[in-house]
Coordinates of C-alpha atoms and ligand atoms in Angstrom, one line a residue:
V171 CA 21.4 25.0 -9.6
S172 CA 25.1 24.4 -10.3
D173 CA 26.0 24.0 -13.9
N174 CA 29.0 21.7 -13.4
A175 CA 30.4 23.3 -16.6
A176 CA 34.0 23.1 -15.3
L177 CA 35.2 19.5 -15.6
D178 CA 38.7 20.5 -16.5
G179 CA 39.8 20.0 -12.9
T180 CA 40.1 23.7 -12.0
T181 CA 36.7 24.0 -10.4
P182 CA 35.3 21.3 -8.1
A183 CA 32.4 19.7 -9.8
R184 CA 29.2 18.6 -8.2
G185 CA 27.6 15.2 -8.7
I186 CA 27.5 11.7 -7.3
L187 CA 30.7 11.1 -5.3
A188 CA 30.1 7.6 -4.0
F189 CA 27.4 4.8 -3.9
G190 CA 26.5 1.8 -1.8
A191 CA 23.9 -0.9 -1.9
Y192 CA 22.5 -3.6 0.2
V193 CA 20.8 -6.8 -0.9
P194 CA 19.5 -9.0 2.0
R195 CA 21.2 -12.4 2.3
G196 CA 17.9 -14.3 2.4
R197 CA 16.9 -16.0 -0.9
L198 CA 13.5 -17.5 -1.6
A199 CA 13.6 -20.1 -4.3
L200 CA 10.6 -19.3 -6.5
S201 CA 10.1 -22.9 -7.5
E202 CA 9.0 -23.5 -3.9
I203 CA 6.0 -21.2 -4.4
G204 CA 4.6 -23.5 -7.1
E205 CA 5.3 -26.6 -5.0
V206 CA 3.4 -25.2 -2.0
L207 CA 0.5 -23.6 -3.9
D208 CA 0.3 -26.4 -6.5
D209 CA -1.0 -23.8 -9.1
G210 CA 0.7 -25.4 -12.1
R211 CA 2.8 -22.3 -12.9
S212 CA 6.5 -22.7 -13.4
R213 CA 8.8 -20.3 -11.6
R214 CA 12.5 -20.1 -11.7
G215 CA 15.3 -18.2 -9.9
E216 CA 15.5 -16.7 -6.5
R217 CA 14.4 -13.4 -5.1
P218 CA 16.2 -11.5 -2.3
V219 CA 14.1 -11.5 0.9
A220 CA 14.6 -9.2 3.9
S221 CA 14.8 -11.2 7.1
Y222 CA 12.3 -11.1 9.9
D223 CA 14.6 -8.7 11.7
E224 CA 15.1 -6.3 8.8
D225 CA 12.8 -3.4 7.8
T226 CA 13.2 -0.6 5.2
T227 CA 15.2 1.5 7.8
T228 CA 17.7 -1.3 8.6
L229 CA 18.2 -2.0 4.9
A230 CA 19.0 1.6 4.3
V231 CA 21.5 1.6 7.2
E232 CA 23.4 -1.3 5.6
A233 CA 23.4 0.4 2.2
C234 CA 24.9 3.6 3.7
R235 CA 27.5 1.5 5.6
N236 CA 28.4 -0.1 2.3
L237 CA 28.9 3.3 0.8
F238 CA 31.1 4.4 3.7
E239 CA 33.4 1.4 2.9
S240 CA 34.5 3.2 -0.3
V241 CA 34.8 6.8 0.9
S242 CA 36.1 8.6 4.0
R243 CA 33.3 10.1 6.0
P244 CA 32.3 13.4 4.3
D245 CA 31.1 16.6 6.0
L246 CA 27.4 16.0 5.4
D247 CA 24.7 18.6 5.5
A248 CA 21.8 16.2 5.3
V249 CA 20.7 12.6 5.1
V250 CA 17.5 12.0 3.2
F251 CA 15.7 8.7 3.3
S252 CA 12.9 7.6 1.0
T253 CA 10.7 4.5 1.1
P254 CA 7.1 3.6 0.3
S255 CA 7.0 1.2 3.3
P256 CA 8.3 3.2 6.3
A257 CA 8.8 1.5 9.7
Y258 CA 7.2 4.5 11.4
L259 CA 4.8 7.2 10.4
E260 CA 4.9 10.6 12.2
K261 CA 8.2 9.7 13.8
S262 CA 11.3 10.1 11.5
N263 CA 12.9 7.0 10.2
A264 CA 15.8 9.2 8.8
A265 CA 16.6 10.0 12.5
V266 CA 17.1 6.3 13.2
L267 CA 19.3 6.1 10.1
H268 CA 21.2 9.2 11.2
S269 CA 21.8 7.7 14.7
A270 CA 22.7 4.2 13.5
L271 CA 25.3 5.7 11.2
H272 CA 26.6 7.8 14.1
L273 CA 26.4 11.0 12.1
P274 CA 27.1 14.3 13.8
D275 CA 24.2 16.1 15.5
G276 CA 24.5 19.0 13.0
V277 CA 23.5 16.8 10.0
A278 CA 19.8 17.2 9.1
A279 CA 17.7 14.0 8.7
Y280 CA 14.6 14.1 6.5
D281 CA 12.1 11.4 5.3
F282 CA 10.6 11.3 1.9
L283 CA 7.9 8.7 2.5
G284 CA 4.9 7.0 1.0
S285 CA 5.1 7.2 -2.8
G286 CA 7.4 5.3 -5.1
R287 CA 8.3 8.6 -6.7
S288 CA 10.0 9.9 -3.5
S289 CA 13.2 8.0 -4.3
V290 CA 14.0 9.6 -7.6
G291 CA 12.7 12.9 -6.3
S292 CA 15.2 12.9 -3.4
L293 CA 18.0 12.1 -5.7
A294 CA 17.1 14.7 -8.3
L295 CA 16.6 17.5 -5.7
S296 CA 19.9 16.6 -4.1
L297 CA 21.7 16.8 -7.4
R298 CA 20.1 20.2 -8.1
S299 CA 20.9 21.6 -4.7
E300 CA 24.2 22.9 -3.1
V301 CA 24.2 20.7 0.0
T302 CA 26.2 17.6 0.6
T303 CA 23.6 14.9 1.0
L304 CA 23.5 11.2 1.7
V305 CA 20.5 9.9 -0.3
A306 CA 19.2 6.6 0.9
S307 CA 16.3 4.6 -0.6
S308 CA 14.9 1.2 0.3
D309 CA 12.0 -1.0 -0.4
I310 CA 10.5 -4.3 0.8
R311 CA 8.1 -5.7 -1.8
N312 CA 5.1 -7.7 -0.8
G313 CA 2.5 -9.6 -2.7
L314 CA -0.2 -12.1 -1.9
P315 CA 0.8 -15.8 -2.2
G316 CA 1.0 -16.7 -5.8
S317 CA 0.8 -13.1 -7.1
A318 CA 3.1 -11.6 -9.7
D319 CA 4.2 -9.0 -7.0
E320 CA 5.4 -11.8 -4.8
M321 CA 7.4 -13.5 -7.5
D322 CA 8.6 -10.3 -9.3
G323 CA 9.5 -8.3 -6.2
A324 CA 12.8 -7.9 -4.5
D325 CA 14.0 -6.2 -1.3
A326 CA 17.0 -3.9 -1.4
A327 CA 18.4 -0.5 -0.5
T328 CA 20.8 2.0 -2.2
A329 CA 22.7 5.0 -1.0
F330 CA 24.3 7.8 -3.0
L331 CA 26.6 10.6 -1.7
V332 CA 25.9 13.8 -3.6
G333 CA 28.2 16.8 -3.2
T334 CA 31.1 18.7 -4.5
G335 CA 34.5 17.1 -5.1
D336 CA 35.6 14.4 -7.5
P337 CA 32.3 13.0 -8.7
L338 CA 31.8 9.8 -10.6
V339 CA 29.0 11.4 -12.6
V340 CA 27.8 14.9 -13.0
P341 CA 24.2 15.9 -13.8
R342 CA 23.6 17.3 -17.3
G343 CA 19.9 17.8 -17.3
F344 CA 16.6 17.1 -15.6
A345 CA 13.0 16.7 -16.8
A346 CA 9.8 15.8 -15.0
V347 CA 6.3 15.0 -16.1
S348 CA 3.7 14.9 -13.4
R349 CA 0.4 13.3 -14.0
E350 CA -2.5 11.9 -12.0
Y351 CA -3.5 8.3 -12.9
L352 CA -4.3 5.2 -11.0
D353 CA -1.7 2.5 -11.7
K354 CA -0.4 1.2 -8.4
W355 CA -1.7 2.1 -4.9
R356 CA -2.1 0.9 -1.3
L357 CA -4.1 2.3 1.6
P358 CA -2.2 3.0 4.8
G359 CA -1.8 -0.2 6.8
E360 CA -2.5 -2.5 3.9
P361 CA 0.2 -5.1 3.3
V362 CA 0.1 -5.5 -0.4
T363 CA 0.0 -3.1 -3.4
R364 CA -3.1 -3.0 -5.6
S365 CA -2.8 -2.3 -9.3
W366 CA -5.1 -1.5 -12.2
E367 CA -5.2 -3.6 -15.3
D368 CA -1.6 -4.2 -16.6
R369 CA -2.3 -2.9 -20.0
F370 CA -3.6 0.4 -18.7
G371 CA -0.6 0.9 -16.5
D372 CA 1.8 0.0 -19.3
D373 CA 0.2 2.5 -21.7
A374 CA 0.2 5.3 -19.1
S375 CA 3.8 4.6 -18.1
I376 CA 5.1 4.5 -21.7
N377 CA 3.3 7.7 -22.5
V378 CA 4.9 9.7 -19.6
A379 CA 8.3 8.1 -20.2
D380 CA 8.3 9.1 -23.8
E381 CA 7.3 12.7 -22.8
A382 CA 10.0 12.9 -20.1
I383 CA 12.7 11.6 -22.5
H384 CA 11.8 14.1 -25.2
R385 CA 11.6 17.0 -22.8
L386 CA 15.0 16.1 -21.3
L387 CA 16.8 15.7 -24.6
K388 CA 15.3 18.8 -26.1
S389 CA 16.4 20.9 -23.1
V390 CA 20.0 19.8 -23.5
G391 CA 20.1 19.7 -27.3
L392 CA 20.8 16.0 -27.7
Q393 CA 19.4 13.1 -29.8
P394 CA 18.4 9.7 -28.5
S395 CA 21.5 8.3 -30.2
D396 CA 23.7 10.5 -27.9
V397 CA 22.5 8.4 -24.9
D398 CA 25.0 5.6 -24.0
W399 CA 23.1 3.9 -21.1
L400 CA 19.4 3.8 -20.2
V401 CA 18.3 3.0 -16.7
V402 CA 14.6 2.4 -16.1
G403 CA 13.0 2.2 -12.7
G404 CA 9.6 2.1 -11.2
V405 CA 7.8 -0.2 -13.6
R406 CA 7.5 -4.0 -14.1
A407 CA 10.1 -5.7 -16.3
R408 CA 7.8 -6.0 -19.3
T409 CA 7.0 -2.3 -19.3
A410 CA 10.6 -1.4 -18.8
G411 CA 11.3 -3.5 -22.0
R412 CA 8.8 -1.4 -23.9
I413 CA 10.3 1.8 -22.6
R414 CA 13.8 0.7 -23.6
A415 CA 12.5 0.4 -27.2
L416 CA 12.2 4.2 -27.1
I417 CA 16.0 4.5 -27.1
P418 CA 17.0 1.1 -28.6
E419 CA 20.6 2.0 -29.1
A420 CA 21.3 2.7 -25.4
K421 CA 22.9 -0.1 -23.4
A422 CA 21.0 -1.7 -20.5
P423 CA 22.6 -2.5 -17.1
S424 CA 23.2 -6.2 -16.4
G425 CA 23.2 -7.7 -13.0
P426 CA 24.2 -10.7 -11.0
S427 CA 22.3 -13.6 -12.5
D428 CA 21.1 -15.1 -9.3
I429 CA 19.1 -11.9 -8.3
V430 CA 15.8 -11.6 -9.9
G431 CA 12.9 -9.2 -9.2
A432 CA 12.3 -5.5 -9.1
A433 CA 13.2 -3.8 -5.9
G434 CA 10.6 -1.0 -6.2
S435 CA 11.9 2.3 -5.0
A436 CA 15.5 0.9 -4.8
Q437 CA 15.5 -0.4 -8.4
L438 CA 16.6 2.7 -10.2
G439 CA 19.5 3.1 -7.8
L440 CA 20.6 -0.6 -8.1
D441 CA 20.6 -0.3 -11.9
L442 CA 22.4 3.0 -11.8
I443 CA 25.1 1.4 -9.6
R444 CA 25.4 -1.5 -12.1
V445 CA 26.0 1.0 -14.9
L446 CA 28.5 3.0 -12.9
E447 CA 30.5 -0.1 -12.2
A448 CA 30.6 -0.9 -16.0
A449 CA 30.7 2.6 -17.6
S450 CA 33.7 4.4 -19.2
P451 CA 34.5 8.1 -18.8
S452 CA 32.4 10.6 -20.8
E453 CA 29.4 8.4 -21.2
R454 CA 25.9 9.7 -20.9
I455 CA 23.5 7.8 -18.6
L456 CA 19.8 8.6 -18.8
C457 CA 18.0 7.6 -15.6
L458 CA 14.3 7.3 -16.1
S459 CA 11.9 6.6 -13.2
V460 CA 8.2 6.1 -14.0
S461 CA 5.8 6.5 -11.1
D462 CA 2.7 8.7 -11.2
G463 CA 4.5 10.6 -13.9
A464 CA 8.1 10.3 -15.0
D465 CA 11.5 11.8 -14.0
A466 CA 14.5 11.8 -16.3
I467 CA 18.0 12.6 -15.1
L468 CA 20.9 12.8 -17.6
L469 CA 24.2 12.0 -16.0
E470 CA 27.7 12.1 -17.6
T471 CA 30.5 9.9 -16.2
T472 CA 33.9 11.5 -15.4
D473 CA 37.4 10.1 -15.4
A474 CA 36.7 9.1 -11.8
V475 CA 34.6 6.0 -12.9
S476 CA 37.8 4.5 -14.3
R477 CA 39.3 4.7 -10.9
L478 CA 36.5 2.7 -9.3
A479 CA 37.9 -0.4 -7.7
R480 CA 35.5 -2.5 -9.8
R481 CA 34.4 -3.8 -6.5
T482 CA 30.9 -4.7 -7.9
C483 CA 29.3 -4.3 -4.6
L484 CA 26.3 -6.3 -5.6
D485 CA 28.2 -9.4 -6.8
E486 CA 30.4 -9.1 -3.7
Q487 CA 27.4 -9.3 -1.4
A488 CA 25.9 -12.2 -3.3
S489 CA 29.2 -14.1 -3.0
D490 CA 29.5 -13.2 0.6
G491 CA 27.0 -16.0 1.4
T492 CA 23.3 -16.2 0.9
Q493 CA 20.7 -18.0 3.0
R494 CA 17.8 -20.1 1.7
V495 CA 14.5 -18.9 3.2
P496 CA 11.8 -21.6 3.2
Y497 CA 8.5 -20.4 1.7
A498 CA 6.7 -21.0 5.0
A499 CA 9.2 -18.8 6.9
Y500 CA 8.9 -16.1 4.3
L501 CA 5.1 -16.1 4.5
S502 CA 5.1 -15.9 8.3
W503 CA 7.7 -13.1 8.3
R504 CA 5.4 -11.1 6.0
G505 CA 2.3 -11.8 8.1
M506 CA 0.7 -14.0 5.4
L507 CA 0.9 -17.1 7.5
Q508 CA -0.1 -16.9 11.2
R509 CA 1.9 -19.3 13.3
D510 CA 1.4 -20.3 16.9
P511 CA 3.4 -17.6 18.8
P512 CA 6.2 -18.7 21.2
R513 CA 4.7 -19.7 24.6
R514 CA 6.7 -17.0 26.4
P515 CA 5.7 -13.7 27.8
D516 CA 5.7 -11.0 25.2
P517 CA 8.8 -8.8 25.3
A518 CA 8.4 -5.6 27.3
R519 CA 7.9 -2.3 25.4
P520 CA 11.3 -0.6 24.9
S521 CA 11.7 2.4 27.2
A522 CA 12.0 5.8 25.5
P523 CA 13.9 7.4 28.3
A524 CA 16.4 4.5 28.5
A525 CA 16.9 4.6 24.7
R526 CA 17.5 8.3 24.8
R527 CA 20.0 8.0 27.7
S528 CA 22.0 5.4 25.7
E529 CA 21.4 6.6 22.1
H530 CA 24.9 6.3 20.9
W531 CA 25.3 2.9 22.4
K532 CA 21.9 1.5 21.3
F533 CA 21.8 3.0 17.8
G534 CA 25.5 3.6 16.9
L535 CA 27.1 0.7 18.9
V536 CA 29.4 3.2 20.5
G537 CA 31.3 1.8 23.4
S538 CA 34.2 3.3 25.3
Q539 CA 37.9 3.0 25.6
C540 CA 40.0 3.7 28.7
T541 CA 42.6 6.4 28.0
A542 CA 44.7 5.1 31.0
C543 CA 45.0 1.5 29.9
D544 CA 43.4 1.3 26.4
Q545 CA 41.0 -1.4 27.5
R546 CA 37.7 -1.2 25.4
F547 CA 34.2 -1.7 26.8
L548 CA 30.8 -2.6 25.4
P549 CA 28.5 -1.1 26.6
P550 CA 30.4 2.0 27.5
Q551 CA 31.6 2.3 31.1
R552 CA 32.4 5.2 33.3
V553 CA 34.9 3.4 35.6
C554 CA 37.5 1.1 33.9
L555 CA 36.9 -2.5 35.0
D556 CA 40.5 -3.2 34.2
C557 CA 42.6 -0.4 35.8
G558 CA 40.0 1.3 37.9
A559 CA 40.5 4.7 36.4
A560 CA 37.3 6.8 36.5
D561 CA 35.9 9.3 34.0
V562 CA 38.8 8.9 31.5
M563 CA 36.9 7.0 28.8
V564 CA 36.6 8.1 25.2
P565 CA 33.8 7.0 22.8
N566 CA 34.7 4.1 20.5
S567 CA 32.4 2.9 17.7
F568 CA 32.4 -0.9 17.2
A569 CA 29.9 -1.0 14.3
D570 CA 32.6 -1.5 11.6
V571 CA 35.1 -3.5 13.7
P572 CA 35.5 -7.1 12.6
A573 CA 34.8 -9.7 15.3
R574 CA 34.8 -13.4 16.0
V575 CA 32.4 -15.8 17.7
A576 CA 34.0 -16.7 21.1
T577 CA 31.1 -18.9 22.2
F578 CA 27.4 -19.5 21.3
T579 CA 24.2 -21.2 22.3
I580 CA 21.2 -22.2 20.2
D581 CA 18.1 -21.4 22.2
Y582 CA 14.7 -22.8 21.1
L583 CA 12.8 -21.4 24.1
A584 CA 13.7 -17.7 24.1
Y585 CA 11.2 -15.3 22.5
S586 CA 11.9 -14.7 18.8
P587 CA 9.7 -13.9 15.8
S588 CA 11.7 -16.7 14.1
P589 CA 13.2 -19.2 16.5
P590 CA 15.7 -20.4 17.4
V591 CA 17.6 -17.5 18.9
I592 CA 21.4 -17.9 18.5
A593 CA 23.0 -16.1 21.3
A594 CA 26.8 -15.6 21.1
I595 CA 29.6 -13.8 22.7
V596 CA 31.8 -12.0 20.1
D597 CA 35.3 -10.7 20.5
F598 CA 36.2 -7.6 18.6
E599 CA 39.6 -7.2 16.8
G600 CA 41.7 -4.9 19.1
G601 CA 39.6 -5.7 22.2
G602 CA 36.1 -5.5 23.4
R603 CA 33.6 -8.3 24.0
L604 CA 29.8 -8.3 23.5
P605 CA 27.0 -10.8 24.2
C606 CA 24.6 -10.5 21.2
E607 CA 22.3 -12.3 18.9
L608 CA 23.6 -13.8 15.6
T609 CA 21.5 -13.4 12.4
D610 CA 21.6 -14.6 8.8
V611 CA 23.2 -17.8 10.1
D612 CA 22.6 -21.5 9.6
P613 CA 22.9 -23.0 13.1
G614 CA 24.4 -26.2 11.6
S615 CA 27.4 -24.5 10.1
L616 CA 28.2 -22.1 13.0
R617 CA 31.6 -22.6 14.7
V618 CA 33.6 -21.0 17.4
G619 CA 36.1 -18.5 15.8
Q620 CA 33.5 -17.7 13.0
P621 CA 34.3 -14.2 11.6
V622 CA 31.4 -11.9 12.0
T623 CA 30.4 -8.3 11.2
M624 CA 27.9 -6.2 13.1
T625 CA 24.6 -5.4 11.4
F626 CA 21.8 -3.1 12.5
R627 CA 18.5 -5.0 13.0
R628 CA 15.1 -4.8 14.5
L629 CA 15.1 -7.2 17.6
Y630 CA 11.3 -7.1 18.0
T631 CA 8.4 -4.7 18.1
A632 CA 6.4 -4.3 21.3
G633 CA 3.7 -1.8 22.2
G634 CA 4.1 -0.3 18.7
I635 CA 7.8 0.5 19.3
H636 CA 10.5 -1.1 17.2
N637 CA 13.4 -2.2 19.3
Y638 CA 16.5 -1.7 17.1
F639 CA 19.9 -3.0 18.1
W640 CA 23.0 -4.6 16.6
K641 CA 23.4 -8.3 15.9
A642 CA 26.4 -10.1 14.4
R643 CA 26.3 -12.0 11.1
P644 CA 28.8 -14.3 9.4
D645 CA 31.3 -12.5 7.2
E646 CA 34.0 -14.5 5.5
R647 CA 35.7 -11.3 4.1
H648 CA 38.1 -11.1 7.1
Ligands
LIG994 ZN1 41.7 1.4 32.2

């Protein structure tokens, strides 16, 4: 365990070097739930909703890409991915993340799956280790129609880069309390979380939270009044409010007003990001996650936070365009409303050998560029279609290259879990052309010349295999 004692600039310190987040563009207006269910309950605000072509893995990919916008690619030792709702069991989801981010083969990729506590666990262990780690967490929250989980949940992902260098925050202490009690649970394969009576969960949560806070402060010789910010994750809003009362003088993160709901495993990270974007140097942040026990991490901001571009990545994403998701569409995406399937043959099962042969293309959107004439190709070519030179291509990643819609068609007949399919040809800045699907787009507002960004999505699932590939989505930032 590194002590990070030297913050005087002579010894490189270890801590969180950079962060990223992703909130899906889809928004469900909560008032629509009441209109459809006619249950007399009033609901206000909007919750972020992962689209039909997003899963916890693709959300994490986007959060990591958001992180890489703020920092040059580091020499990573490992990428760790945690979620309570993994796209695959047995097979690694971190491997998909690793490949989609086009990370070097030598970077280890590990999953921390299943429980809500994995998220804070992966962050705490990374902060206490010596390896340079990309720590990604994501969650998609489900609930039965009309339930509090449906209304109070949110879908999101976060990413933190932990390593040695010029950190935004350094760890000052850790405490954990592990306890076995039944608050929230879900059997494998079940779509929604079950929970015991609210009051029981509240009492158990507050009890372990109090214990973790005391254990942490005692170990570092500080008083509650020495804590500037308190971040609480893993519990419902009302419970978090009661936990906040344990350190009433600590400031709470505030977020974009349009985003409501708790993003489960990603919530602690989202709130920590909100604090980092608002904090001053030399402030103490107590991160507390309550889930089958409690974990407390004390972080201290460095001068580096004042150099943050104040880019407020969450606000930026919300202002980058959101899309209204009708309640019926949301229910059918979540398997709560079974609709008549498209009258087309089911898509074929993706081929494992083909995916392996073209891994960098399929997962990393890596095309090729001819070294003789500079022409760029997607998918990668061996022989240049322009100058005819053979075997002189170099790999060229297009994932982060801005593009524009050259032409598009709206297809109501093609197979899609959420028709219509919008097929487009996009032209990349600097050359390269790709026929692909568009997503997060309102067909009515689409135009030729529309600026787009590539995004990693799940095209469909067939034969128990997720077919991941890249789509383009509107992006007005360029
Ligand atoms: Zn050429």
